[in-house]
Every structure is written in C-alpha cells, then in structure tokens.
Amino acid sequence: MAEKNASKVSARAPSKPTAACTILTTPQRKGRTTMEMQVLWHTAMRKAVVLGTAGAMALGGMVAMAGTAEAATTLGAAATQQGRYFGTAVANNRLSETDYVNTLNTEFNSVTPENEMKWDALEPSRGSFNFANADKIVNHAKARNMQVRGHTLVWHSQLPGWVGSLSADELRKAMTTHITEVMTHWKGQIAAWDVVNEAYQDGSSGARRSSPFQDKLGAGYIEEAFKIARSVDPAAKLCYNDYNTDGVNAKSTAVYNMVKDFKSRGVPIDCVGFQGHFNSNSPVTADFQQNLERFAALGVDIQLTELDIEGSGSEQAANYEKVVKGCLAVSRCTGITVWGVTDKYSWRSSGTPLLFDGSYQKKPAYTAVLNVLNGGTTTPPTTPPTTPPTTPPTTPPTTPPPGGSGSCTATFKTDSSWSGGYNGTVTVKAGSSAITRWTVPLTMASGTSITSLWNATHTTSGSTVTVKNSNWNGSLAAGASTTFSFTVNGGNTAPTVGTCSTS
Ligand code: XIL
C-alpha cells in the first residue's frame, strides 16, 4: 500500500489561514442517529453559551472575544460542541491493550474498523461469513455510545482471490450477496458505509481504476452497489470514499462529476469520504477547503475518513490545524476520523502521522486539533492580574464612530473553478484609518448563485448579495485586511464587486 500516494501532486502555495471561530450552520439532515442528535443538542447549547456570553460582554462594554465558550478537554467532546464527531480507526487485536483502550474511550466518539469489515476479513471464501472480529469493535463502540463507520463494501484491495476469478454474472451475484449479508448483519448500527472505495486512478486521467468490478461489471457497478446498499439499510449514510482527492485535481474532479451525475439521476449517495492521507508527496494543499465546498454544494455530506499527516512537531500540527479548520468551515463536513489511535500501530508508523505518539502522549498536533475544535482558543481564560493598575486613565476612552472613521476596499479573486461553478475569495482592506465593520455588495453574473459563503454573513436579493462582516472580523486596523470566500454554482463568470462601505 505504500506506493498508493506516491503519485506526484503538484506543489502549491501553502494554505492561507482560515478563521476558526465561524458559528456554523448545523447540517439539517433526516434520519439522524442518536449520536447525531446528541451532537446537534450540544451544538445548540454551545451557540447559546456563545450568544449569552457575547450579550453579557456587550452590556459590560467589553470587546467580544473569540473562544469564550467553555473549552472541551477531549477531541470527541470538542467536536461534539461543533456539531461533529471525532473518530479513529480501531484494530480489534489492540483492544486488549489498556493504554490503547483508555485513549480510545476517552478521546473518540466514532470508530472505523481498520481492516475487520473488508471483504477478505468478512467473506474469505464464497458464502462463508465471519463477523466475529468486527462485531467486537461494533459492540465496544455501541456500549460506549460511539458511532460506527462501516469500511468498506466494494474495493479492489483486500479482496479475496475467489472474487477476481468469477465470471461477470457470478461477480454481480457475489457483490449483491456480499453487500446484502454484511449490511443486514449490522442493519441500523452503522452511521455511514463506505459503499465503494478508491474506484478512480491517480494522476491526470480522471479514469476509473482497473478492478474485477470495473473490468467485468462495467462503470455502472458503483451505482449498482449504492442502490443495493440503500435497499438493505436505508438508515445508513452511503459514502463514496477515496484518497488523493483532497484538493482540486483531475482525480477529485472525476469523483465530483460522478457524484453530480448521481445526484442529478437520483442514484442514492449521501456522503463523500476524503481519506486525507497526507505526506510530502501528497501535501495538504491551499484548496483543501474549497474542494470540500464544491462537493458540499452538490448536496452531499463530507467526512474526513482516514486522516493522518506524516511529520512531527509544529509543522505537523500546522497541517492538522489547516485540515480541521477546513472541515469546520464547511457546514456539511460532519466529522473527522483519524486513521489510528497511536503512531505505534499506524499503517505508516515510520511517518508518525497520528495525534498520540507511541507512548500515548499527546503530540503538538493533538493540541492544535483540540484548540481548533474548541473554536480557536489556545489558552484557558487567563487569571486576572494580581496588582490592579495604579493610575486610572486620565482620558476616558472615546467611542469610535459607527464603522470607524475609515474607508475600505474589496477585491475579488477566483480560487478554483470547474465545469459549472467556482470558488472565490474577496479581500476586504481597511484604508488609512481603522474600521469596525464593513459591507460589500456583490452582483452575481446571470444564472449564477452563491451556494455557501464563509467568514462573513450575507443576504440575497435577486442578483445582489450583500455581504457583511462576521462579529469577529469587522474590526480592522488601518491597512489591515480580512477575507471571505464562497462557492458559486451556475457558471464561471465572476461577480461584480461593488463599493466597500463601513456604515
Ligand atoms: C490500511 C490499513 O490501515 C492497513 O492495516 C492494511 O494493511 C491496509 O489497509 N485506504 C483505505 C484503508 O481505505 O482501508 C487502508 O487501510 C489505507 C488506505
């Protein structure tokens, strides 16, 4: 498997920072699981806390600061406050190790069996199913109210030899039986299934990967699999899952086009899994978030399903931060799973890609992820100074005029575009005086509309979209700038940016 990410991904500029403290829209979805309902409840509570605190601060005449909600101390709890889950891959044969289990139970609220639900593990010979090892993981999770991701039903790898030697007719029957038996066994217990895994080639072709399924059943095997899956367990979210699809590139665009086609034809698909195996050959790219946005705009949920980022120290921490911020900035990004509890048992152990080291100590990457999930708070509330200031200020602070006395400018750039849409960013810059709020009108090109916008608030009236600062990025010092970004569907023509105002 080591060669899988070896294909070159062209070097891109480092990611620009994204805001950590956007108040997120909770995904509105039908058929929620208990875990999802808990997550939604916690989100509502967190919003109430944030709003309550902001109100109290306003009354006291203080400046509202980010990160005033109570910081959670575990990944799972912090993600829950953001309306997400935080999971890990779990290996059944490690469940007897105390440190492993303690870390798993303390930090995570979702699990994915790392190998135990793959075809070779579940149906090593035709018609003979062995659910025992995966059952142990599912039961461990259920007993602790963790959710379970099912991984994976149809994949070219870890596929027993007998499958590849079947005729087309027999293979179709075998695929139908496998999906049916496996999903029936855990019916109602799996939050999301990776129905099909890694069906596309790496590189620039955007073509399907050769596999017994592709080669014998034809391109339609993916939708056949999704339709069977839906009929067996309608409560499970059905995902397509792949790697090297984390930025905008030929492979991710091929997957994007497939999902778009499925949505337009009513083929059942609920989510896209982005594995997120990052290393120097497959770095975290600047368009990570934009790529998630374009998928979300198709009407599917996003999950980061196998996240691991090789490296160490602050560089690794910064990459994790970018990825988690990217997910949090996309309201349909519903959860993150890291591909293992500890570096010791990672499939890429030498790259130390996980959040806990081989001794189960929290790495800088852990702290970075927890801080991002806690809304960007890097330190707990500080203790008040022990000595009060001796000299009272001689002049009372003046109230700045509404919006500050300054002016602002707004400039647009396209971040990425694809057939029928694009992602763009507007940079808002204060003039020679500080400002405290800003408004930017956009006129959308004919036929185009914004499907999501982040780092600002917006209202739409016909083709005019009025964008105003969020509560945390309205104040800009003289010459300082901030950005907001958005996804547009319906064409590639850029919007006209009107005059930035501070009133
Ligand atoms: C890996 C497991 O982590 C290893 O233990 C196993 O030997 C090979 O598979 N993409 C996937 C995962 O979808 O199932 C793979 O897991 C990693 C790449």
XYZ file of C-alpha atoms and ligand atoms in Angstrom:
521
model
C 0.000 0.000 0.000
C 2.982 2.282 0.433
C 3.014 3.224 -3.226
C -0.584 4.413 -3.237
C 0.085 8.055 -2.545
C 3.358 8.157 -4.377
C 1.933 9.826 -7.456
C 3.091 13.372 -7.667
C 0.710 16.080 -6.659
C 1.982 19.370 -7.982
C 3.375 21.699 -5.333
C 1.054 24.518 -4.455
C 1.241 27.570 -2.284
C 0.788 26.923 1.429
C -2.762 27.146 2.708
C -3.951 30.532 3.733
C -5.241 30.635 7.275
C -8.974 30.288 7.702
C -10.992 31.703 10.545
C -11.522 29.359 13.431
C -14.494 30.933 15.023
C -17.281 30.909 12.451
C -20.558 29.926 14.064
C -21.545 27.010 11.951
C -24.813 26.044 10.431
C -25.791 22.668 11.773
C -26.335 20.262 8.921
C -30.043 19.689 8.567
C -30.487 16.033 7.835
C -33.217 13.479 8.054
C -32.886 10.128 9.756
C -30.441 11.241 12.427
C -28.831 8.703 14.703
C -28.756 9.079 18.478
C -25.171 10.262 18.221
C -26.150 12.864 15.657
C -28.969 14.121 17.853
C -26.546 14.476 20.764
C -24.168 16.336 18.541
C -26.939 18.680 17.413
C -28.026 19.271 21.005
C -24.502 20.147 22.060
C -24.200 22.489 19.103
C -27.343 24.297 20.118
C -26.062 24.564 23.681
C -22.710 25.857 22.534
C -24.350 28.505 20.411
C -26.470 29.530 23.395
C -23.350 29.854 25.525
C -21.567 31.901 22.882
C -24.528 34.214 22.350
C -25.112 34.567 26.073
C -21.517 35.465 26.698
C -21.432 37.939 23.839
C -24.560 39.608 25.214
C -23.090 39.898 28.706
C -19.892 41.341 27.308
C -21.780 43.896 25.268
C -23.655 45.026 28.395
C -20.403 45.390 30.258
C -18.983 47.439 27.424
C -16.286 44.905 26.740
C -14.963 43.810 23.414
C -16.288 40.375 22.451
C -13.504 37.883 22.041
C -13.422 34.576 20.217
C -13.373 31.333 22.144
C -15.447 32.361 25.132
C -17.405 29.072 25.257
C -16.174 26.517 27.740
C -13.276 24.604 26.241
C -13.725 20.838 25.996
C -10.815 18.651 27.036
C -11.183 15.712 24.644
C -11.361 15.501 20.877
C -14.776 13.861 20.914
C -16.322 16.377 23.307
C -14.803 19.334 21.469
C -16.022 18.032 18.101
C -19.475 17.438 19.567
C -19.640 21.089 20.552
C -19.002 21.882 16.889
C -21.805 19.542 15.780
C -19.308 16.938 14.541
C -17.910 13.584 15.606
C -14.234 12.785 16.070
C -13.341 9.188 15.349
C -10.451 6.815 14.904
C -9.692 3.617 13.075
C -9.620 0.728 15.529
C -7.856 -2.620 15.262
C -9.617 -5.420 17.082
C -6.373 -7.061 18.172
C -5.347 -3.905 20.102
C -8.492 -3.817 22.240
C -6.696 -5.857 24.892
C -4.098 -3.110 25.476
C -5.061 -0.864 28.382
C -3.465 2.366 27.145
C -4.989 1.845 23.706
C -8.478 1.313 25.070
C -8.225 4.152 27.578
C -7.148 6.597 24.887
C -9.843 5.345 22.525
C -12.591 5.570 25.136
C -11.521 8.958 26.464
C -10.864 10.839 23.254
C -13.028 9.466 20.452
C -16.759 9.101 19.821
C -16.717 7.304 16.482
C -14.829 4.237 15.282
C -13.997 2.655 11.942
C -12.765 -0.944 11.948
C -9.351 -0.615 10.283
C -9.440 -3.994 8.488
C -12.175 -6.095 10.065
C -15.025 -5.130 7.704
C -13.064 -5.582 4.482
C -14.156 -8.301 2.068
C -11.221 -10.607 2.827
C -11.988 -10.414 6.548
C -15.758 -10.880 6.278
C -16.141 -13.348 3.392
C -12.801 -15.087 2.896
C -14.463 -17.843 0.897
C -17.682 -17.535 -1.062
C -20.791 -17.562 1.102
C -18.895 -18.109 4.350
C -19.098 -15.018 6.551
C -17.005 -14.271 9.621
C -18.330 -11.287 11.555
C -16.718 -12.010 14.916
C -13.752 -9.598 14.887
C -15.745 -6.703 13.511
C -18.556 -7.469 15.967
C -16.124 -6.951 18.839
C -15.362 -3.441 17.610
C -19.014 -2.618 16.940
C -20.030 -3.884 20.389
C -17.227 -1.931 22.057
C -18.440 1.198 20.300
C -22.137 0.671 20.980
C -21.535 0.054 24.681
C -19.909 3.492 24.866
C -22.349 5.331 22.644
C -19.766 5.792 19.909
C -20.923 5.700 16.319
C -19.503 3.285 13.755
C -18.379 3.876 10.178
C -18.546 0.784 8.001
C -15.437 0.319 5.863
C -15.784 -0.955 3.152
C -18.169 -2.934 0.926
C -16.677 -2.815 -2.591
C -12.931 -2.268 -3.033
C -10.289 -3.712 -5.331
C -7.866 -4.235 -2.428
C -8.030 -6.711 0.441
C -10.326 -8.636 -1.871
C -10.080 -12.427 -1.658
C -8.810 -14.143 -4.800
C -12.038 -16.020 -5.449
C -13.871 -12.780 -6.259
C -11.497 -11.893 -9.071
C -11.862 -15.253 -10.766
C -15.666 -15.130 -11.125
C -17.462 -14.566 -14.423
C -19.336 -11.260 -14.809
C -22.686 -12.823 -13.934
C -21.320 -14.573 -10.876
C -19.423 -11.487 -9.771
C -22.602 -9.429 -9.917
C -24.359 -12.032 -7.773
C -21.423 -12.188 -5.364
C -21.322 -8.392 -4.985
C -25.071 -8.293 -4.342
C -24.816 -11.080 -1.763
C -21.811 -9.527 -0.041
C -23.426 -6.093 0.337
C -26.726 -7.635 1.416
C -25.297 -10.033 4.008
C -22.883 -7.531 5.521
C -25.302 -4.621 5.741
C -28.071 -6.851 7.067
C -25.797 -8.137 9.834
C -25.283 -4.595 11.204
C -28.526 -3.066 9.988
C -29.372 0.065 11.971
C -25.988 0.090 13.707
C -23.748 1.750 11.148
C -23.892 5.542 10.806
C -22.203 5.608 7.406
C -20.899 2.985 4.995
C -18.044 3.426 2.554
C -20.022 1.631 -0.136
C -17.310 1.915 -2.777
C -13.673 2.690 -2.016
C -10.943 4.005 -4.314
C -12.559 3.457 -7.721
C -10.504 6.105 -9.530
C -6.938 6.150 -10.813
C -4.321 8.546 -9.565
C -2.841 11.091 -11.938
C -4.321 13.289 -14.579
C -6.529 10.837 -16.499
C -9.594 11.053 -14.273
C -10.224 7.458 -15.345
C -11.583 4.559 -13.376
C -9.154 2.141 -11.816
C -8.985 -1.328 -13.274
C -10.542 -3.856 -10.880
C -12.616 -7.011 -11.216
C -15.711 -4.842 -10.659
C -14.822 -2.184 -13.207
C -13.436 -4.608 -15.758
C -16.213 -7.202 -15.602
C -19.321 -5.294 -14.489
C -18.536 -2.028 -16.267
C -18.655 1.538 -14.972
C -22.192 1.061 -13.674
C -21.010 -1.161 -10.817
C -20.710 1.817 -8.481
C -24.314 2.868 -8.810
C -25.427 -0.760 -8.655
C -23.621 -1.045 -5.322
C -25.181 2.145 -3.951
C -28.681 1.070 -4.978
C -28.307 -2.325 -3.318
C -26.881 -0.657 -0.194
C -29.813 1.739 0.096
C -32.321 -1.079 -0.223
C -30.655 -3.093 2.557
C -30.148 -0.433 5.263
C -31.964 2.793 4.399
C -30.859 4.398 7.689
C -27.149 4.247 6.891
C -25.497 7.156 5.128
C -23.928 5.902 1.919
C -20.495 7.294 1.074
C -18.034 7.124 -1.778
C -14.515 7.168 -0.298
C -11.142 7.891 -1.926
C -7.626 9.291 -1.431
C -5.618 11.949 -3.284
C -8.957 13.677 -3.779
C -8.336 16.188 -1.002
C -7.530 19.127 -3.277
C -8.959 20.226 -6.612
C -7.274 17.896 -9.129
C -8.162 15.563 -12.004
C -8.998 12.670 -9.696
C -11.196 14.679 -7.344
C -12.896 16.305 -10.321
C -13.690 12.869 -11.749
C -15.257 11.895 -8.413
C -17.053 15.253 -8.293
C -18.551 14.610 -11.734
C -19.677 11.140 -10.696
C -21.393 12.481 -7.565
C -23.008 15.282 -9.548
C -24.286 12.747 -12.063
C -25.614 10.503 -9.267
C -27.422 13.419 -7.639
C -28.950 14.500 -10.942
C -30.219 10.987 -11.699
C -31.379 10.121 -8.191
C -28.755 7.428 -7.569
C -28.639 7.180 -3.753
C -25.491 8.781 -2.339
C -25.306 10.762 0.908
C -21.676 11.489 1.528
C -18.172 11.638 0.153
C -15.275 10.426 2.255
C -11.923 12.125 1.868
C -9.321 9.777 3.261
C -6.773 12.503 3.995
C -3.518 10.527 3.921
C -1.028 13.369 3.699
C 2.743 13.310 3.318
C 5.386 15.173 1.338
C 4.203 13.565 -1.908
C 0.577 14.340 -1.117
C 0.682 17.573 0.858
C -2.225 19.499 2.324
C -2.970 21.950 -0.480
C -4.255 25.501 -0.305
C -7.500 24.489 -1.988
C -8.402 21.797 0.552
C -11.378 23.707 1.919
C -12.535 24.873 -1.497
C -12.570 21.280 -2.676
C -14.779 20.254 0.243
C -17.030 23.220 -0.508
C -17.606 22.220 -4.105
C -18.607 18.705 -3.079
C -20.859 20.024 -0.314
C -22.525 22.262 -2.882
C -23.656 19.096 -4.693
C -25.839 18.268 -1.692
C -23.755 15.549 -0.039
C -22.173 15.393 3.398
C -18.413 15.404 3.695
C -16.429 13.211 6.064
C -12.682 13.115 6.591
C -12.390 9.373 6.887
C -8.766 8.267 7.335
C -6.861 11.374 8.327
C -3.164 11.007 9.005
C -0.461 13.546 8.246
C 3.163 12.449 8.278
C 5.613 14.710 10.080
C 6.268 15.953 13.567
C 6.223 18.955 15.843
C 4.813 22.309 14.849
C 4.874 21.611 11.111
C 2.652 18.565 11.533
C 0.469 20.492 13.980
C 0.010 23.323 11.459
C -1.103 20.858 8.786
C -3.612 19.205 11.102
C -4.871 22.665 12.029
C -5.454 23.565 8.374
C -7.347 20.366 7.683
C -9.575 20.541 10.758
C -10.297 24.228 10.140
C -11.197 23.332 6.568
C -13.756 20.812 7.790
C -15.205 23.182 10.383
C -15.597 25.891 7.758
C -17.857 23.642 5.682
C -21.211 23.107 7.358
C -21.748 19.758 5.628
C -18.422 18.380 6.844
C -19.945 16.231 9.558
C -16.973 14.523 11.151
C -13.333 13.552 11.169
C -11.751 10.138 11.652
C -8.004 9.750 12.157
C -6.504 6.532 10.870
C -5.406 5.091 14.189
C -5.028 5.894 17.856
C -1.242 5.883 18.187
C 1.795 6.245 15.931
C 2.908 2.858 17.269
C 0.228 0.988 15.309
C -0.220 3.333 12.356
C -0.109 1.684 8.925
C 2.516 4.352 8.239
C 4.193 4.153 11.599
C 7.576 5.441 10.393
C 5.890 8.672 9.303
C 4.469 9.238 12.830
C 1.254 10.605 11.284
C -1.171 10.472 14.226
C -2.132 12.582 17.250
C -0.721 10.349 20.002
C 2.882 9.167 19.972
C 3.983 5.581 20.537
C 3.667 6.072 24.310
C 0.158 7.539 24.019
C 1.430 11.026 24.791
C -0.429 13.920 23.196
C 1.583 15.444 20.351
C 1.589 19.123 19.326
C -0.782 18.046 16.546
C -3.235 16.835 19.188
C -3.190 20.205 20.937
C -3.610 22.013 17.635
C -6.643 19.910 16.711
C -8.231 20.287 20.140
C -7.732 24.056 20.034
C -9.299 24.361 16.614
C -12.250 22.232 17.713
C -12.606 24.493 20.733
C -13.083 27.462 18.453
C -9.519 28.652 18.290
C -8.940 29.159 21.986
C -5.290 28.476 22.526
C -5.192 29.127 26.248
C -7.741 28.828 29.026
C -9.101 32.118 30.380
C -6.215 33.992 31.991
C -6.141 34.735 35.697
C -6.744 38.416 36.424
C -3.596 40.412 37.193
C -2.773 40.351 40.897
C -1.927 44.095 41.124
C -4.587 46.470 39.877
C -3.301 49.268 37.665
C -2.295 52.149 39.957
C -3.010 55.187 37.767
C -6.524 55.424 36.368
C -6.553 56.506 32.746
C -6.724 60.282 32.546
C -8.912 60.461 29.439
C -11.946 58.205 29.172
C -11.799 56.071 26.036
C -13.681 57.702 23.197
C -16.423 55.759 21.493
C -15.431 55.181 17.903
C -17.964 56.448 15.378
C -20.057 53.669 13.840
C -17.897 51.723 11.462
C -14.819 53.728 12.462
C -13.911 56.808 10.513
C -12.206 54.897 7.753
C -12.917 53.542 4.350
C -12.355 50.113 2.853
C -11.702 48.404 -0.448
C -12.784 44.989 -1.692
C -11.098 42.867 -4.350
C -12.141 39.527 -5.798
C -10.124 36.560 -6.995
C -11.148 33.123 -8.256
C -9.616 30.330 -6.171
C -10.663 27.388 -8.295
C -13.238 26.676 -10.929
C -14.816 23.663 -12.516
C -17.481 22.992 -15.081
C -20.492 24.960 -13.840
C -19.061 26.655 -10.779
C -16.203 28.253 -8.931
C -14.865 29.210 -5.523
C -13.891 32.810 -4.939
C -12.406 34.966 -2.218
C -12.907 38.660 -1.554
C -10.220 40.529 0.352
C -11.524 43.447 2.403
C -8.875 46.005 3.312
C -9.171 48.983 5.638
C -7.925 52.346 4.316
C -5.681 54.680 6.273
C -7.935 54.579 9.375
C -9.226 51.691 11.452
C -12.733 50.392 10.774
C -15.140 48.401 12.953
C -17.489 46.956 10.357
C -17.754 46.566 6.613
C -20.280 45.781 3.901
C -19.504 44.542 0.387
C -22.224 44.294 -2.287
C -21.753 41.639 -4.968
C -23.714 41.458 -8.189
C -23.849 37.892 -9.389
C -23.464 37.112 -13.081
C -26.624 35.946 -14.811
C -27.531 32.365 -13.899
C -25.030 32.105 -11.073
C -25.754 31.961 -7.372
C -23.842 31.518 -4.142
C -24.399 28.097 -2.599
C -22.305 28.715 0.505
C -20.311 31.584 1.932
C -17.980 31.536 4.897
C -16.174 34.048 7.145
C -18.974 36.614 6.716
C -22.772 36.881 6.722
C -24.822 37.501 3.603
C -28.313 38.303 2.383
C -29.509 37.800 -1.163
C -31.978 39.914 -3.119
C -32.229 38.921 -6.754
C -28.752 39.035 -8.211
C -27.478 41.313 -5.425
C -25.747 39.697 -2.480
C -24.951 41.954 0.461
C -22.041 40.629 2.485
C -21.311 41.937 5.975
C -18.517 41.100 8.365
C -18.888 38.343 10.949
C -18.786 39.541 14.547
C -15.094 38.676 14.799
C -13.639 40.166 11.590
C -15.338 43.567 11.370
C -12.609 45.429 13.218
C -9.605 46.071 11.046
C -6.658 48.271 11.913
C -5.567 50.854 9.341
C -4.295 48.994 6.286
C -5.242 45.578 7.679
C -7.282 43.078 5.684
C -9.519 40.045 6.053
C -11.175 37.708 3.583
C -14.426 35.914 2.986
C -14.960 33.117 0.474
C -17.839 31.469 -1.288
C -18.880 28.747 -3.692
C -20.895 29.634 -6.773
C -22.925 27.326 -8.992
C -24.372 28.039 -12.407
C -21.361 29.299 -14.327
C -17.837 30.628 -14.167
C -18.357 34.365 -14.640
C -17.052 36.315 -11.652
C -19.357 38.617 -9.699
C -19.084 42.396 -9.894
C -17.760 43.695 -6.604
C -19.430 46.927 -5.520
C -18.043 49.644 -3.265
C -16.938 48.549 0.176
C -18.565 50.677 2.886
C -18.094 50.967 6.650
C -21.515 52.275 7.633
C -4.975 0.020 5.507
C -4.818 -0.489 6.920
O -4.563 0.601 7.756
C -3.685 -1.477 6.999
O -3.638 -2.073 8.290
C -3.837 -2.551 5.936
O -2.713 -3.380 5.943
C -4.014 -1.940 4.574
O -5.106 -1.048 4.593
N -7.125 3.303 2.264
C -8.118 2.620 2.896
C -7.820 1.844 4.135
O -9.291 2.747 2.502
O -8.635 0.718 4.249
C -6.380 1.428 4.181
O -6.144 0.790 5.436
C -5.490 2.642 3.977
C -5.742 3.262 2.639
